Every structure is written in structure tokens, then in C-alpha cells.
Amino acid sequence: MSPRTRVTLTDISRQSGYSPATVSMILSGRTDVSFSADTVRKVRETAEALGYAPTAKKRPSLFDRKTVLIVCPNVLNPYYSTIVQAIQQAAADKDCDTLVYTTYRDAENEIRILNAVAGSDLAGVVFTMMPQSTELVERVNRLVPVVVIGDRNTSLNVDTVEMNNYSAGAIIAHYMIGLGHKHIAYISTTLNEANSARVRRLEGVRDTYRDECPEGSVIVRSREVTPKEERDNISIEHAVGFELTRKCLGERRITAFVAVNDMVAYGVLDAIRAEGRRVPEDYSVCGFDNIFPSQFLPVGLTTVEHYIADKGRNAFEILHSKMSGESSDRNITRVEFKHHLIVRDSTAAPRGEEKTG
């Protein structure tokens, strides 16, 4: 089969109705010129629809050693900073350097850095979260090896280090039901398919309650967090946990809270204490991720361990094997890490009830 004809800037210009110069400046990320948001959106959507992949330009190397780009939504949450440092440790062992780019979950930021990668001399890319621009990631992967750390996703055609977040949610739900908690609240930042891990965790919790505790309920409280909020408010996850929990404390039937991650769980804990309530005597609280501060809280947090640092190191090992030619770029590697519940002092049976499981 003959190779597919490469999409050119002229093709995009003809389809979008904008001049080749405009198309070129937008797709190259020029910062010395500006266009309306509608123009930028239409050009990029047209490029993606046509399957455009930027040509990697030969240029003098910016780096003395092989350099890997690490893309993450933020570095404040210890989940991401732990992954970043684990990747950097593994890279140092192979005499590679790293750069870190934060997107704050802004799709435009993600597209911008991916377009830059395609024309760079970077040796590889690690995404510490599921990318939003999956088709563009797959196209860039044809030029520069990419590994993604995130939720299980068999439709993404790049190397992945995965976690079954649905199963993680089910583990917590089963444990809470066993303690006797019939009515719980699930507290989360933005819930949508761009944040699939959060949704899968919720689905695992809900389905387990439906099957094992049909008389119970899972009350979902979430708040959308914009990219600007994530960038500008360094305590946004804690703030969301605090705000949403205070709104739930008036609902008498709720006896426990499941937070979408440990950082949100810290906000849940503080909201309960601010109302003069106690953990776990009045409410139980669970999180996800087992970030390192969770064991040092005044009340140790029950949470799901899924080996954050190991995932970071493994992602780099997979990437390095592609960078060095040890593994074929025709193969896709998928590694799924196991997880388990770590029970600490933030959970107990509801007052007046005994554990049932």
C-alpha cells in the first residue's frame, strides 16, 4: 500500500479559507503575531481533521544530551511532582536530561507544546496524565516516541502505563459498605471525559453500591475547575474539597466521604474539623493516590496505593527502549499497575454500628 499523501499547509489553507501565511503562523505557535480565537480554533480544527503532522525541521541541537519532555497538568499535587522526580531519577541513570511543561489542563496549551515537540530535537515525551488531543499525540508519536501515564485506555495507540481506576473505586466502595456506610458523598473536581480517571473512579464506587448495597446511595458533588483556576490558585483542590464538603454536612444521612484524590480529601478533612466534627468518629474519609503527606496527617488518610514513583520510572524505561531502538516503534506497550487499599485512621464504622465485612 502506498503511503498516505502528506497534508500540507496549502491543504489546510484551502479547507479553512485562511491564507497559507496565517495557517503557518498559527500552527508554528508564533508569539509575535496575534489572531482571533475563532481563527485559531478553525485553523487548528481543520489541521486536526485533515490529519496534519508538522514536519520535523533540522536545526542546531539545543541540548548536549538526549532530553525528554515531561508534560503534566500541575506540579503542586504531590502525585505529579512524585512522578516527575521518579522520571528524572530514571533519566539521570541513563545520562538523559528532562524538561517539564505544565498545561493546567488547558487543551490549547497541550496542542501548543505538541506542535513544538514535532519540530524539535527532543528525544521523547512522557505525559503524566491522559492527553486531551489524542489524535495529535498519536501523530507526534510517529516522529518522537511518546509514553502516557494514566487511566486504562485501549483506544490510545501509544505506549501507556495504566491504572484501572474503575477497580480502585470499587475497592473503596466495597470497604465502606463493609464498615456499614450506606450513604456516602463522592467529592470531586471537574468530572468529564477529559478527566477520565475521576469518572472511572466514580463509576466503580456507584456500581459497587448498586450491586452490594442497593438500599444505599452515592451523592455526587463536583465543581468545575478552569485551567486559569488551576494555574492561579495553588490550593484549588483543597478548596474544592472544603467547599463541597461543607455543603454536604447538613445532609444527616451521609456518614462518609470519598474524595477523588488525596489533595481533595485534605479539604474534606478540614471542612469536617471546621464544623466541630471528628474523623472518624462522626465521618469517615477516603482518598486516592497515597501521596506521601497522607501518612503524616493528624489523622492518617485511608487511600488507594497505586505506586506512583514506580509508574514514573517504568514510563521512562519504556520510553528509553524506544529512544535507543531496543524496542520496535511498531509495537505498543501497555503496562497496568496493581493497586490496593491502605487503611489508616480516617475510616471506621458509623457511630453505633459494627463492621459487617
PDB file of C-alpha atoms in Angstrom, residues 73-252:
ATOM      1  CA  PRO A  73      -1.218  19.393  34.484  1.00  0.00           C
ATOM      2  CA  ASN A  74       0.491  20.887  37.538  1.00  0.00           C
ATOM      3  CA  VAL A  75       3.383  20.226  39.885  1.00  0.00           C
ATOM      4  CA  LEU A  76       1.700  21.266  43.125  1.00  0.00           C
ATOM      5  CA  ASN A  77      -0.128  17.993  43.720  1.00  0.00           C
ATOM      6  CA  PRO A  78       2.477  15.549  45.082  1.00  0.00           C
ATOM      7  CA  TYR A  79       1.014  12.903  42.779  1.00  0.00           C
ATOM      8  CA  TYR A  80       2.505  14.719  39.786  1.00  0.00           C
ATOM      9  CA  SER A  81       5.672  16.001  41.446  1.00  0.00           C
ATOM     10  CA  THR A  82       6.452  12.452  42.617  1.00  0.00           C
ATOM     11  CA  ILE A  83       6.021  11.084  39.093  1.00  0.00           C
ATOM     12  CA  VAL A  84       8.179  13.886  37.678  1.00  0.00           C
ATOM     13  CA  GLN A  85      11.008  13.234  40.114  1.00  0.00           C
ATOM     14  CA  ALA A  86      10.842   9.471  39.513  1.00  0.00           C
ATOM     15  CA  ILE A  87      11.158  10.070  35.758  1.00  0.00           C
ATOM     16  CA  GLN A  88      14.072  12.428  36.370  1.00  0.00           C
ATOM     17  CA  GLN A  89      15.820   9.841  38.541  1.00  0.00           C
ATOM     18  CA  ALA A  90      15.426   7.176  35.855  1.00  0.00           C
ATOM     19  CA  ALA A  91      16.559   9.616  33.155  1.00  0.00           C
ATOM     20  CA  ALA A  92      19.675  10.574  35.112  1.00  0.00           C
ATOM     21  CA  ASP A  93      20.617   6.894  35.343  1.00  0.00           C
ATOM     22  CA  LYS A  94      20.630   6.809  31.533  1.00  0.00           C
ATOM     23  CA  ASP A  95      22.508  10.127  31.137  1.00  0.00           C
ATOM     24  CA  CYS A  96      19.387  11.891  29.863  1.00  0.00           C
ATOM     25  CA  ASP A  97      18.089  15.339  30.764  1.00  0.00           C
ATOM     26  CA  THR A  98      14.472  16.373  31.315  1.00  0.00           C
ATOM     27  CA  LEU A  99      12.254  19.399  30.803  1.00  0.00           C
ATOM     28  CA  VAL A 100       8.866  19.893  32.497  1.00  0.00           C
ATOM     29  CA  TYR A 101       5.877  21.597  30.867  1.00  0.00           C
ATOM     30  CA  THR A 102       2.628  22.260  32.751  1.00  0.00           C
ATOM     31  CA  THR A 103      -0.643  22.501  30.803  1.00  0.00           C
ATOM     32  CA  TYR A 104      -3.048  23.261  33.691  1.00  0.00           C
ATOM     33  CA  ARG A 105      -5.434  21.002  31.742  1.00  0.00           C
ATOM     34  CA  ASP A 106      -5.781  23.614  29.013  1.00  0.00           C
ATOM     35  CA  ALA A 107      -6.243  21.908  25.634  1.00  0.00           C
ATOM     36  CA  GLU A 108      -4.678  24.889  23.847  1.00  0.00           C
ATOM     37  CA  ASN A 109      -1.515  24.584  25.945  1.00  0.00           C
ATOM     38  CA  GLU A 110      -1.372  20.890  25.129  1.00  0.00           C
ATOM     39  CA  ILE A 111      -1.736  21.473  21.392  1.00  0.00           C
ATOM     40  CA  ARG A 112       0.896  24.205  21.506  1.00  0.00           C
ATOM     41  CA  ILE A 113       3.527  22.033  23.171  1.00  0.00           C
ATOM     42  CA  LEU A 114       2.777  19.042  20.939  1.00  0.00           C
ATOM     43  CA  ASN A 115       3.262  21.157  17.828  1.00  0.00           C
ATOM     44  CA  ALA A 116       6.545  22.418  19.283  1.00  0.00           C
ATOM     45  CA  VAL A 117       7.701  18.866  20.062  1.00  0.00           C
ATOM     46  CA  ALA A 118       7.103  17.742  16.481  1.00  0.00           C
ATOM     47  CA  GLY A 119       9.609  20.299  15.206  1.00  0.00           C
ATOM     48  CA  SER A 120      12.186  19.868  17.963  1.00  0.00           C
ATOM     49  CA  ASP A 121      15.177  17.660  18.677  1.00  0.00           C
ATOM     50  CA  LEU A 122      13.677  16.269  21.879  1.00  0.00           C
ATOM     51  CA  ALA A 123      14.334  12.558  22.298  1.00  0.00           C
ATOM     52  CA  GLY A 124      10.949  11.646  23.797  1.00  0.00           C
ATOM     53  CA  VAL A 125       7.864  12.741  25.721  1.00  0.00           C
ATOM     54  CA  VAL A 126       6.112  11.434  28.842  1.00  0.00           C
ATOM     55  CA  PHE A 127       2.556  12.545  29.573  1.00  0.00           C
ATOM     56  CA  THR A 128       1.775  12.175  33.279  1.00  0.00           C
ATOM     57  CA  MET A 129      -1.963  12.347  32.527  1.00  0.00           C
ATOM     58  CA  MET A 130      -4.252  11.267  29.710  1.00  0.00           C
ATOM     59  CA  PRO A 131      -3.861  13.748  26.844  1.00  0.00           C
ATOM     60  CA  GLN A 132      -6.899  15.593  25.544  1.00  0.00           C
ATOM     61  CA  SER A 133      -5.582  15.815  21.963  1.00  0.00           C
ATOM     62  CA  THR A 134      -5.275  12.074  21.418  1.00  0.00           C
ATOM     63  CA  GLU A 135      -5.084  12.164  17.614  1.00  0.00           C
ATOM     64  CA  LEU A 136      -2.337  14.783  17.705  1.00  0.00           C
ATOM     65  CA  VAL A 137      -0.419  12.753  20.305  1.00  0.00           C
ATOM     66  CA  GLU A 138      -0.583   9.719  18.036  1.00  0.00           C
ATOM     67  CA  ARG A 139       0.715  11.749  15.089  1.00  0.00           C
ATOM     68  CA  VAL A 140       3.573  13.228  17.137  1.00  0.00           C
ATOM     69  CA  ASN A 141       4.412   9.705  18.305  1.00  0.00           C
ATOM     70  CA  ARG A 142       5.310   8.852  14.702  1.00  0.00           C
ATOM     71  CA  LEU A 143       8.085  11.463  14.908  1.00  0.00           C
ATOM     72  CA  VAL A 144       9.080  11.401  18.593  1.00  0.00           C
ATOM     73  CA  PRO A 145       8.361   8.484  20.974  1.00  0.00           C
ATOM     74  CA  VAL A 146       5.596   9.224  23.488  1.00  0.00           C
ATOM     75  CA  VAL A 147       4.562   7.362  26.658  1.00  0.00           C
ATOM     76  CA  VAL A 148       1.376   8.183  28.577  1.00  0.00           C
ATOM     77  CA  ILE A 149       0.733   7.542  32.282  1.00  0.00           C
ATOM     78  CA  GLY A 150      -2.966   7.466  33.074  1.00  0.00           C
ATOM     79  CA  ASP A 151      -6.275   5.679  33.092  1.00  0.00           C
ATOM     80  CA  ARG A 152      -6.687   2.392  31.250  1.00  0.00           C
ATOM     81  CA  ASN A 153      -7.452   3.267  27.619  1.00  0.00           C
ATOM     82  CA  THR A 154      -7.048   0.642  24.919  1.00  0.00           C
ATOM     83  CA  SER A 155      -8.063   3.091  22.182  1.00  0.00           C
ATOM     84  CA  LEU A 156      -4.925   5.237  22.595  1.00  0.00           C
ATOM     85  CA  ASN A 157      -2.298   3.984  20.150  1.00  0.00           C
ATOM     86  CA  VAL A 158       0.836   4.931  22.082  1.00  0.00           C
ATOM     87  CA  ASP A 159       2.757   3.204  24.863  1.00  0.00           C
ATOM     88  CA  THR A 160       0.903   3.531  28.170  1.00  0.00           C
ATOM     89  CA  VAL A 161       1.431   2.906  31.867  1.00  0.00           C
ATOM     90  CA  GLU A 162      -2.053   2.423  33.206  1.00  0.00           C
ATOM     91  CA  MET A 163      -4.214   2.026  36.277  1.00  0.00           C
ATOM     92  CA  ASN A 164      -7.692   0.521  36.427  1.00  0.00           C
ATOM     93  CA  ASN A 165      -9.427   3.420  38.151  1.00  0.00           C
ATOM     94  CA  TYR A 166     -12.810   1.711  37.966  1.00  0.00           C
ATOM     95  CA  SER A 167     -11.463  -1.152  40.063  1.00  0.00           C
ATOM     96  CA  ALA A 168      -9.882   1.322  42.503  1.00  0.00           C
ATOM     97  CA  GLY A 169     -13.269   2.961  43.043  1.00  0.00           C
ATOM     98  CA  ALA A 170     -14.876  -0.433  43.556  1.00  0.00           C
ATOM     99  CA  ILE A 171     -12.297  -1.365  46.217  1.00  0.00           C
ATOM    100  CA  ILE A 172     -13.092   1.737  48.265  1.00  0.00           C
ATOM    101  CA  ALA A 173     -16.850   1.237  47.893  1.00  0.00           C
ATOM    102  CA  HIS A 174     -16.633  -2.396  48.990  1.00  0.00           C
ATOM    103  CA  TYR A 175     -14.616  -1.376  52.033  1.00  0.00           C
ATOM    104  CA  MET A 176     -17.030   1.403  53.010  1.00  0.00           C
ATOM    105  CA  ILE A 177     -20.022  -0.898  52.639  1.00  0.00           C
ATOM    106  CA  GLY A 178     -18.247  -3.433  54.826  1.00  0.00           C
ATOM    107  CA  LEU A 179     -17.833  -0.777  57.521  1.00  0.00           C
ATOM    108  CA  GLY A 180     -21.585  -0.109  57.389  1.00  0.00           C
ATOM    109  CA  HIS A 181     -21.663   3.185  55.466  1.00  0.00           C
ATOM    110  CA  LYS A 182     -24.870   3.129  53.406  1.00  0.00           C
ATOM    111  CA  HIS A 183     -24.927   6.751  52.284  1.00  0.00           C
ATOM    112  CA  ILE A 184     -21.704   8.398  51.159  1.00  0.00           C
ATOM    113  CA  ALA A 185     -20.679  11.528  49.252  1.00  0.00           C
ATOM    114  CA  TYR A 186     -18.222  11.495  46.344  1.00  0.00           C
ATOM    115  CA  ILE A 187     -16.325  14.813  46.246  1.00  0.00           C
ATOM    116  CA  SER A 188     -14.528  15.778  43.054  1.00  0.00           C
ATOM    117  CA  THR A 189     -13.053  18.486  40.898  1.00  0.00           C
ATOM    118  CA  THR A 190     -14.226  18.642  37.255  1.00  0.00           C
ATOM    119  CA  LEU A 191     -15.975  15.438  36.167  1.00  0.00           C
ATOM    120  CA  ASN A 192     -15.839  14.920  32.408  1.00  0.00           C
ATOM    121  CA  GLU A 193     -14.241  12.585  29.886  1.00  0.00           C
ATOM    122  CA  ALA A 194     -11.183  14.835  29.637  1.00  0.00           C
ATOM    123  CA  ASN A 195     -10.559  13.718  33.241  1.00  0.00           C
ATOM    124  CA  SER A 196     -11.430  10.071  32.709  1.00  0.00           C
ATOM    125  CA  ALA A 197      -9.699   8.746  35.842  1.00  0.00           C
ATOM    126  CA  ARG A 198     -12.079  10.742  38.039  1.00  0.00           C
ATOM    127  CA  VAL A 199     -15.103   9.462  36.144  1.00  0.00           C
ATOM    128  CA  ARG A 200     -13.928   5.832  36.226  1.00  0.00           C
ATOM    129  CA  ARG A 201     -13.368   6.022  39.985  1.00  0.00           C
ATOM    130  CA  LEU A 202     -16.892   7.348  40.459  1.00  0.00           C
ATOM    131  CA  GLU A 203     -18.333   4.623  38.226  1.00  0.00           C
ATOM    132  CA  GLY A 204     -16.560   1.973  40.300  1.00  0.00           C
ATOM    133  CA  VAL A 205     -17.974   3.429  43.519  1.00  0.00           C
ATOM    134  CA  ARG A 206     -21.511   3.783  42.140  1.00  0.00           C
ATOM    135  CA  ASP A 207     -21.712   0.353  40.537  1.00  0.00           C
ATOM    136  CA  THR A 208     -20.446  -1.365  43.673  1.00  0.00           C
ATOM    137  CA  TYR A 209     -23.034   0.401  45.820  1.00  0.00           C
ATOM    138  CA  ARG A 210     -25.741  -0.537  43.325  1.00  0.00           C
ATOM    139  CA  ASP A 211     -24.726  -4.208  43.438  1.00  0.00           C
ATOM    140  CA  GLU A 212     -23.705  -4.645  47.082  1.00  0.00           C
ATOM    141  CA  CYS A 213     -25.783  -2.014  48.893  1.00  0.00           C
ATOM    142  CA  PRO A 214     -28.919  -1.289  46.815  1.00  0.00           C
ATOM    143  CA  GLU A 215     -30.564   0.430  49.771  1.00  0.00           C
ATOM    144  CA  GLY A 216     -27.669   2.874  49.954  1.00  0.00           C
ATOM    145  CA  SER A 217     -26.748   5.923  47.881  1.00  0.00           C
ATOM    146  CA  VAL A 218     -23.768   7.769  46.436  1.00  0.00           C
ATOM    147  CA  ILE A 219     -24.304  11.523  46.455  1.00  0.00           C
ATOM    148  CA  VAL A 220     -22.028  13.206  43.904  1.00  0.00           C
ATOM    149  CA  ARG A 221     -20.766  16.720  44.482  1.00  0.00           C
ATOM    150  CA  SER A 222     -18.318  18.221  41.992  1.00  0.00           C
ATOM    151  CA  ARG A 223     -17.146  21.634  40.882  1.00  0.00           C
ATOM    152  CA  GLU A 224     -15.603  22.586  37.580  1.00  0.00           C
ATOM    153  CA  VAL A 225     -12.080  23.942  37.855  1.00  0.00           C
ATOM    154  CA  THR A 226     -10.926  26.050  34.913  1.00  0.00           C
ATOM    155  CA  PRO A 227      -7.331  25.983  33.639  1.00  0.00           C
ATOM    156  CA  LYS A 228      -6.931  29.539  34.939  1.00  0.00           C
ATOM    157  CA  GLU A 229      -8.050  28.488  38.438  1.00  0.00           C
ATOM    158  CA  GLU A 230      -5.699  25.521  38.411  1.00  0.00           C
ATOM    159  CA  ARG A 231      -2.818  27.810  37.445  1.00  0.00           C
ATOM    160  CA  ASP A 232      -3.616  30.762  39.721  1.00  0.00           C
ATOM    161  CA  ASN A 233      -4.961  29.074  42.875  1.00  0.00           C
ATOM    162  CA  ILE A 234      -2.313  26.787  44.330  1.00  0.00           C
ATOM    163  CA  SER A 235      -4.788  25.385  46.886  1.00  0.00           C
ATOM    164  CA  ILE A 236      -7.653  24.800  44.439  1.00  0.00           C
ATOM    165  CA  GLU A 237      -8.053  21.057  45.091  1.00  0.00           C
ATOM    166  CA  HIS A 238      -8.126  21.572  48.847  1.00  0.00           C
ATOM    167  CA  ALA A 239     -10.565  24.462  48.375  1.00  0.00           C
ATOM    168  CA  VAL A 240     -12.944  22.333  46.303  1.00  0.00           C
ATOM    169  CA  GLY A 241     -12.899  19.570  48.911  1.00  0.00           C
ATOM    170  CA  PHE A 242     -13.537  22.070  51.701  1.00  0.00           C
ATOM    171  CA  GLU A 243     -16.321  23.949  49.888  1.00  0.00           C
ATOM    172  CA  LEU A 244     -18.274  20.905  48.694  1.00  0.00           C
ATOM    173  CA  THR A 245     -17.986  19.065  51.997  1.00  0.00           C
ATOM    174  CA  ARG A 246     -19.398  21.975  53.986  1.00  0.00           C
ATOM    175  CA  LYS A 247     -22.440  21.884  51.717  1.00  0.00           C
ATOM    176  CA  CYS A 248     -22.887  18.171  52.448  1.00  0.00           C
ATOM    177  CA  LEU A 249     -22.596  18.286  56.223  1.00  0.00           C
ATOM    178  CA  GLY A 250     -26.239  19.315  56.572  1.00  0.00           C
ATOM    179  CA  GLU A 251     -27.392  16.058  54.971  1.00  0.00           C
ATOM    180  CA  ARG A 252     -27.870  13.848  58.005  1.00  0.00           C
TER     181      ARG A 252
END
